[in-house]
Every structure is written in C-alpha cells, then in structure tokens.
Short mmCIF file of C-alpha atoms in Angstrom, two decimals:
data_model
loop_
_atom_site.label_atom_id
_atom_site.label_comp_id
_atom_site.label_asym_id
_atom_site.label_seq_id
_atom_site.Cartn_x
_atom_site.Cartn_y
_atom_site.Cartn_z
CA MET A 1 -27.73 -0.45 -79.48
CA PRO A 2 -27.56 -0.95 -82.64
CA LEU A 3 -26.34 2.72 -82.87
CA LEU A 4 -23.89 2.02 -81.18
CA LYS A 5 -22.57 -1.04 -82.13
CA GLY A 6 -19.17 -1.58 -83.04
CA GLU A 7 -17.95 1.71 -82.00
CA ASP A 8 -15.33 3.16 -79.30
CA PRO A 9 -16.70 3.36 -76.48
CA LEU A 10 -13.71 5.88 -75.21
CA ASP A 11 -15.51 8.35 -77.80
CA ILE A 12 -17.86 9.90 -75.50
CA HIS A 13 -17.73 13.58 -77.27
CA ARG A 14 -18.76 12.09 -80.96
CA LEU A 15 -21.15 8.95 -79.35
CA TRP A 16 -23.33 11.90 -77.59
CA TYR A 17 -23.99 13.79 -80.36
CA LYS A 18 -24.26 10.82 -83.05
CA LEU A 19 -26.94 9.92 -80.24
CA TYR A 20 -28.34 13.31 -79.55
CA ARG A 21 -29.22 13.91 -83.47
CA TYR A 22 -31.03 10.45 -83.61
CA SER A 23 -32.96 11.59 -80.57
CA GLU A 24 -34.71 14.81 -83.03
CA TRP A 25 -37.40 11.95 -83.50
CA TYR A 26 -38.33 11.09 -80.30
CA GLY A 27 -38.17 15.69 -79.08
CA ARG A 28 -35.38 16.50 -77.63
CA ARG A 29 -36.72 16.83 -74.33
CA GLY A 30 -37.94 13.05 -72.47
CA LEU A 31 -37.39 9.89 -72.53
CA ALA A 32 -34.81 9.65 -75.01
CA ILE A 33 -33.37 12.36 -73.18
CA TYR A 34 -33.10 10.02 -70.22
CA VAL A 35 -31.41 7.36 -71.98
CA LEU A 36 -28.91 9.59 -73.67
CA SER A 37 -27.83 10.76 -70.17
CA ALA A 38 -27.86 6.95 -69.02
CA ILE A 39 -25.87 5.78 -71.42
CA ASP A 40 -23.14 9.02 -71.51
CA THR A 41 -22.20 8.23 -67.60
CA VAL A 42 -22.04 4.53 -68.21
CA LEU A 43 -19.85 5.38 -70.90
CA TRP A 44 -17.95 7.77 -68.76
CA ASP A 45 -17.61 4.99 -65.86
CA LEU A 46 -16.08 2.05 -68.85
CA ALA A 47 -13.08 5.24 -69.42
CA GLY A 48 -12.38 5.48 -65.43
CA LYS A 49 -12.41 1.88 -65.82
CA TYR A 50 -10.64 1.39 -68.85
CA PHE A 51 -7.39 4.04 -67.62
CA HIS A 52 -7.82 2.68 -64.17
CA VAL A 53 -8.90 6.61 -63.10
CA PRO A 54 -11.66 8.24 -61.14
CA VAL A 55 -13.88 10.33 -63.62
CA TYR A 56 -13.61 13.12 -62.25
CA LYS A 57 -9.64 13.12 -63.18
CA LEU A 58 -11.02 13.03 -67.17
CA LEU A 59 -14.07 15.59 -67.02
CA GLY A 60 -10.49 17.91 -66.34
CA GLY A 61 -9.71 16.97 -62.28
CA LYS A 62 -10.61 18.05 -58.89
CA PHE A 63 -11.40 21.58 -58.26
CA ARG A 64 -11.23 20.48 -54.80
CA ASP A 65 -10.87 17.91 -51.70
CA LYS A 66 -14.38 17.94 -50.26
CA ILE A 67 -18.01 19.24 -50.83
CA ARG A 68 -21.25 20.32 -47.96
CA VAL A 69 -23.63 17.92 -48.29
CA TYR A 70 -27.48 18.86 -47.60
CA ALA A 71 -30.41 16.48 -46.41
CA SER A 72 -33.49 16.36 -48.60
CA LEU A 73 -36.71 15.33 -46.71
CA ILE A 74 -40.02 14.87 -47.56
CA PHE A 75 -42.52 17.06 -45.29
CA ASP A 76 -44.86 15.85 -44.25
CA MET A 77 -48.23 18.76 -43.40
CA ASP A 78 -50.08 16.52 -40.32
CA ASP A 79 -47.59 16.26 -38.26
CA PRO A 80 -44.72 19.41 -38.51
CA GLU A 81 -42.66 18.42 -35.32
CA SER A 82 -42.40 15.04 -37.25
CA SER A 83 -40.60 16.52 -40.15
CA GLY A 84 -38.50 18.56 -37.96
CA LYS A 85 -36.82 16.20 -35.47
CA GLU A 86 -36.46 13.59 -38.77
CA GLY A 87 -34.20 16.77 -39.89
CA LYS A 88 -32.15 17.13 -36.62
CA LYS A 89 -31.26 13.54 -36.70
CA TYR A 90 -28.89 14.57 -39.35
CA VAL A 91 -28.15 18.04 -37.79
CA ASP A 92 -27.06 15.90 -35.05
CA GLN A 93 -24.77 13.27 -37.43
CA GLY A 94 -23.31 16.36 -38.60
CA TYR A 95 -25.42 17.82 -41.38
CA THR A 96 -25.10 21.74 -42.04
CA ALA A 97 -28.38 22.24 -43.97
CA VAL A 98 -31.66 20.62 -44.58
CA LYS A 99 -33.97 20.46 -47.75
CA TYR A 100 -37.58 19.96 -47.19
CA GLY A 101 -40.12 19.16 -50.00
CA TRP A 102 -43.46 18.60 -51.64
CA GLY A 103 -45.67 16.44 -48.91
CA TRP A 104 -46.40 12.61 -48.44
CA THR A 105 -49.97 13.24 -51.09
CA ARG A 106 -51.56 15.68 -53.44
CA GLU A 107 -54.07 17.17 -51.40
CA LYS A 108 -51.27 17.30 -48.48
CA ALA A 109 -48.49 18.86 -49.99
CA PHE A 110 -46.86 22.09 -49.33
CA GLY A 111 -47.50 25.35 -50.77
CA LEU A 112 -51.72 24.68 -50.45
CA ASN A 113 -52.28 27.32 -47.74
CA ALA A 114 -50.57 30.00 -46.67
CA GLU A 115 -51.12 29.84 -43.06
CA LYS A 116 -49.99 25.85 -42.86
CA ASP A 117 -46.98 26.69 -44.84
CA GLU A 118 -46.09 29.28 -42.76
CA GLU A 119 -46.64 27.59 -39.29
CA VAL A 120 -45.47 24.36 -40.64
CA VAL A 121 -41.21 26.43 -41.37
CA ARG A 122 -41.90 28.36 -38.78
CA VAL A 123 -41.79 24.59 -36.39
CA ILE A 124 -38.89 23.26 -38.86
CA ARG A 125 -37.16 26.44 -38.20
CA GLU A 126 -37.42 26.04 -34.52
CA ILE A 127 -36.23 22.45 -34.95
CA LEU A 128 -32.88 22.63 -36.49
CA GLY A 129 -32.18 26.26 -35.18
CA PRO A 130 -30.70 29.07 -36.73
CA LYS A 131 -27.46 28.09 -37.52
CA ILE A 132 -28.51 25.02 -39.78
CA ASP A 133 -29.47 26.07 -43.93
CA LEU A 134 -32.81 25.66 -44.86
CA MET A 135 -34.02 25.11 -48.07
CA ILE A 136 -37.93 24.64 -48.94
CA ASP A 137 -39.16 22.54 -52.54
CA VAL A 138 -42.63 23.42 -53.45
CA GLY A 139 -41.79 20.46 -56.84
CA ARG A 140 -44.70 19.67 -59.09
CA MET A 141 -47.57 19.12 -56.86
CA VAL A 142 -48.91 22.71 -56.37
CA ASN A 143 -48.40 25.98 -59.38
CA TRP A 144 -48.40 29.01 -57.95
CA SER A 145 -48.91 32.02 -60.02
CA LEU A 146 -45.87 34.15 -59.63
CA PRO A 147 -47.37 36.66 -57.57
CA TYR A 148 -48.33 34.24 -54.83
CA ALA A 149 -45.25 32.81 -55.36
CA ALA A 150 -43.69 36.53 -54.00
CA LYS A 151 -46.06 36.88 -51.04
CA MET A 152 -44.45 33.39 -50.31
CA ALA A 153 -41.26 34.62 -50.95
CA GLU A 154 -41.59 37.32 -48.53
CA ARG A 155 -43.86 35.64 -46.35
CA LEU A 156 -40.84 32.49 -45.32
CA LYS A 157 -37.83 35.18 -45.84
CA LYS A 158 -38.17 35.87 -41.44
CA TYR A 159 -37.49 32.33 -41.62
CA ASP A 160 -33.92 32.56 -43.68
CA ILE A 161 -34.44 31.11 -45.70
CA TYR A 162 -31.36 29.60 -48.15
CA TRP A 163 -33.34 28.98 -51.01
CA LEU A 164 -37.00 28.20 -52.06
CA GLU A 165 -37.25 25.95 -55.49
CA GLU A 166 -39.35 25.66 -58.24
CA PRO A 167 -42.43 28.32 -56.76
CA LEU A 168 -42.90 28.69 -60.72
CA PRO A 169 -44.09 25.94 -63.25
CA GLN A 170 -40.75 24.97 -64.97
CA ASP A 171 -41.99 26.63 -68.34
CA ALA A 172 -42.46 29.59 -66.59
CA ILE A 173 -38.89 31.52 -67.28
CA ASP A 174 -40.30 34.75 -67.69
CA SER A 175 -42.13 34.67 -64.73
CA TYR A 176 -38.50 33.98 -62.83
CA VAL A 177 -36.50 35.85 -64.06
CA GLU A 178 -38.76 39.01 -62.54
CA LEU A 179 -39.28 36.59 -59.34
CA THR A 180 -35.63 36.20 -59.29
CA ARG A 181 -35.08 39.39 -59.14
CA GLU A 182 -38.11 40.85 -56.84
CA ALA A 183 -37.10 38.43 -53.99
CA ASP A 184 -34.82 38.78 -50.75
CA VAL A 185 -34.40 35.10 -50.90
CA TRP A 186 -32.72 32.40 -53.41
CA ILE A 187 -34.96 31.35 -55.66
CA ALA A 188 -33.53 27.28 -57.06
CA ALA A 189 -34.18 25.45 -60.31
CA GLY A 190 -33.99 23.71 -63.41
CA GLU A 191 -33.85 19.47 -62.22
CA GLY A 192 -36.73 19.06 -64.80
CA GLU A 193 -34.46 21.37 -68.03
CA TYR A 194 -32.46 19.43 -70.39
CA THR A 195 -29.53 20.26 -72.61
CA ARG A 196 -27.51 23.45 -73.03
CA TRP A 197 -29.55 24.18 -75.64
CA GLY A 198 -32.58 24.56 -72.45
CA PHE A 199 -30.39 26.04 -70.04
CA LYS A 200 -29.23 28.80 -71.88
CA ASP A 201 -31.50 31.26 -71.35
CA TRP A 202 -31.38 30.39 -67.66
CA ILE A 203 -28.31 31.22 -67.01
CA THR A 204 -28.21 33.71 -69.14
CA ARG A 205 -30.84 35.47 -68.21
CA HIS A 206 -30.33 35.57 -64.37
CA ALA A 207 -33.93 33.88 -64.49
CA VAL A 208 -32.27 31.81 -60.93
CA ASP A 209 -30.33 32.50 -58.16
CA VAL A 210 -29.17 28.66 -57.97
CA LEU A 211 -29.63 26.18 -60.54
CA GLN A 212 -30.20 22.61 -60.81
CA PRO A 213 -29.06 20.85 -63.24
CA ASP A 214 -29.19 16.64 -63.25
CA VAL A 215 -27.42 14.33 -64.26
CA SER A 216 -29.80 11.84 -65.24
CA LYS A 217 -31.84 13.51 -66.72
CA ALA A 218 -30.24 16.40 -68.89
CA GLY A 219 -28.34 14.94 -71.22
CA GLY A 220 -25.31 13.10 -68.50
CA LEU A 221 -21.88 13.87 -67.30
CA SER A 222 -20.43 15.76 -71.01
CA GLU A 223 -23.33 17.61 -70.95
CA VAL A 224 -23.98 18.91 -67.43
CA LYS A 225 -20.28 19.28 -67.17
CA LYS A 226 -20.66 22.18 -70.41
CA ILE A 227 -23.91 23.35 -68.07
CA THR A 228 -21.79 24.27 -65.48
CA GLU A 229 -19.57 25.92 -67.27
CA LEU A 230 -21.55 28.15 -69.11
CA ALA A 231 -23.21 29.20 -65.78
CA ASP A 232 -19.86 29.55 -64.34
CA MET A 233 -19.72 32.48 -67.38
CA TRP A 234 -22.77 34.46 -65.42
CA ASN A 235 -20.83 33.93 -61.69
CA MET A 236 -23.92 31.67 -60.86
CA THR A 237 -24.05 29.18 -58.65
CA VAL A 238 -25.07 25.42 -59.39
CA VAL A 239 -26.32 23.09 -57.40
CA PRO A 240 -26.80 19.47 -59.33
CA HIS A 241 -30.58 17.97 -58.15
CA GLY A 242 -29.53 14.72 -56.73
CA PHE A 243 -32.47 12.79 -55.24
CA SER A 244 -32.97 9.66 -56.85
CA THR A 245 -30.48 6.63 -56.72
CA ALA A 246 -26.90 6.63 -55.72
CA ILE A 247 -26.07 6.49 -59.04
CA ASN A 248 -26.96 9.66 -59.91
CA VAL A 249 -25.30 10.68 -55.91
CA ALA A 250 -21.97 8.96 -57.25
CA ALA A 251 -21.93 11.41 -61.04
CA ASN A 252 -22.87 14.53 -59.28
CA LEU A 253 -20.18 13.78 -56.70
CA GLN A 254 -17.57 13.76 -59.93
CA LEU A 255 -18.61 16.71 -61.23
CA VAL A 256 -18.79 18.40 -58.26
CA ALA A 257 -15.51 17.24 -57.60
CA THR A 258 -14.45 20.18 -60.92
CA MET A 259 -16.89 22.58 -60.40
CA PRO A 260 -15.89 26.02 -58.76
CA ASN A 261 -19.33 26.95 -58.55
CA ALA A 262 -20.26 24.38 -56.54
CA SER A 263 -21.82 24.74 -53.03
CA LEU A 264 -23.16 21.86 -52.37
CA LEU A 265 -23.95 18.06 -53.19
CA ASP A 266 -27.61 17.08 -52.70
CA PHE A 267 -27.26 12.82 -50.70
CA ARG A 268 -30.88 11.44 -48.89
CA GLY A 269 -28.77 10.03 -46.97
CA ALA A 270 -29.14 6.19 -44.96
CA GLY A 271 -32.48 5.10 -44.90
CA TRP A 272 -33.63 4.03 -48.81
CA PRO A 273 -33.93 1.32 -51.31
CA GLN A 274 -31.24 2.34 -52.85
CA ASP A 275 -29.20 2.05 -50.54
CA ARG A 276 -27.60 -1.50 -51.31
CA PHE A 277 -26.41 0.38 -54.12
CA PHE A 278 -24.54 2.89 -51.20
CA GLU A 279 -21.72 0.66 -49.38
CA PRO A 280 -19.22 3.33 -50.08
CA PHE A 281 -20.76 6.49 -48.39
CA GLN A 282 -22.22 4.18 -45.64
CA ASN A 283 -19.39 5.73 -43.38
CA LEU A 284 -18.63 9.46 -44.33
CA ASP A 285 -18.52 12.20 -42.34
CA TRP A 286 -21.71 13.06 -42.47
CA LEU A 287 -20.44 17.23 -42.51
CA TYR A 288 -19.00 16.76 -45.84
CA PHE A 289 -17.74 13.69 -48.86
CA TYR A 290 -14.09 14.32 -48.57
CA ASN A 291 -11.56 12.06 -50.72
CA PHE A 292 -13.10 11.98 -54.41
CA HIS A 293 -10.56 9.80 -55.13
CA GLN A 294 -11.93 6.76 -53.30
CA MET A 295 -15.35 7.73 -54.49
CA CYS A 296 -14.80 7.75 -57.70
CA LEU A 297 -17.59 6.35 -59.67
CA ASN A 298 -15.73 3.88 -61.24
CA ASN A 299 -15.79 1.92 -58.08
CA LEU A 300 -19.23 2.41 -57.35
CA VAL A 301 -21.05 1.36 -60.37
CA ASP A 302 -21.00 -2.66 -60.77
CA LEU A 303 -22.97 -3.12 -64.87
CA HIS A 304 -23.26 -7.28 -63.18
CA SER A 305 -24.80 -6.12 -60.51
#
C-alpha cells in the first residue's frame, strides 16, 4: 500500500490517523474502515512479534486472567428442539451462556411471527434450563418498528432473556434510546457501527445496555480500545462482537484482557471453516478462556499461511 510504504510499522497511532484522513475520499463507514481495521490489527500483531510480548501488554496490560465465553448459534425456526439440543451440547461442555439469532434464510428468519418466535424461545429455554444465560439476536433479516420491538421485549422477558440484540435498524438511534429506557430486558447493538465518532451518541445517550463494537470493522484494535474506554466513562457494558474469523476472536481476546467493563466473549466454538486457524483454542476449558499470555494474538496469526 503506497500510503504505508517506507513507514515504521511501530508508529501505529500515527499511521491510524494517516489512513483515517485519507479514508474521507471513500466514506467514514463501510469498506474503507474495514481495510483500516485489518491493517491496524496486523500492525499490533507485528508489534507483538517485534517485542516478543502478547498484544494485550502493548495495549496497557491485562485487567483479568479469564473471560467467560458464549456460543453463537443460528435459529432453526422449523425445528426449535434441534436448536435447543445444539445449544445444550455447548452447555454440557461448560458454557454458561448461549446466543441464538437470525435463521438460515430470510423466509425462515426469527422475527417474522410473534407467536412462532415466542414458541421457539420457549422450547430452547426449556431445553437449556433456567441457569443458562440466553441471548436473542434479531439480526438484520427483519426490521422491527419501535412499538413491535417493545412488544416483543415484553413478550420474551418471561423466558429470562439476558439481552435482546439488534431489535431495531442500526441507524435508529432515537428508537434505541427509547427502547432501552423502557424495556425490562437488556438491549444490545453496535456491531454495525464504525469508529469512536460513530459510537459517541450510542454511549453518551446510553442508547443500549450492551455495546458491541467489532474490531474487524470499527477501526481495529486501536479504535475499539478507545471506544471501550469511552463506554467505561458512562458505566456501559461492552461485549465485542466476534462472530467471524478466528483472527477476530484472537484480537477480541487481547482487547477484553485489558478492559474493566468486559463480561463476555463471543466465541462460536469448533466445527466451522475458520477452525483451520483455531488450533490454539481447541483444548480450552469451554467455561472460560484462561491464560491470555499463551493465547496472544502474535502466536495465532501466521501471515505466511
């Protein structure tokens, strides 16, 4: 990339601003920030390799030795019992939290029929039992209105939902503020937002209970670290989004190690195509990620593979 040719890769902060300034030609949301996010994360990885330390030490050191993980699963709206049994497999491995979302097709997505949605959640809760934290991700296959989202939050609260994720369109921040204020269940969102400037109103207006920035799209480790610190000033819980590649999971692992306001880590588990990158994670206790030093980003990412 010509913008970085001849630059010192350890000048991560300055290079972030250089790339961000040039991104204005392409927009401050979308592909340009995705690319910036990837470059920034790679630069942190290179710094970790150069100094022979885990990335979290370069981000300020660890705040904790372990983090609770949750499994992210897809709803089977035609067979809720099958969905529940899939989640139960993770519970039997030690998980204490499971998230379900979306659906396999737009035509068979969660969120299209209130009665069916409630029945699916009821069956899953019954299978998982009362002690497991259950999160529901409405996702972006449907667009709920504010009144409908409020009605569904009320309808699902009897199943002790830990949070209701993205029940409204990403840009409906005024509606999120109202829903979060009125709902009796936690509201979560933020995986589709970009940079601290995009997150500022979400945080200062307390638009959600759980903020979910994604390292791979919100500006990389440098920027999401700043976002989490801003959220901490407003006493807001942050659970970084990570339902994607193992590199993103590894980056999130470095991030949450340094965060005072982290409570969970999004981790799909074994059995998906990205598992070829996942070897260091396969033998972990499923209840927690232990020993951040051994799971450091610069031990996972092999730029030559």
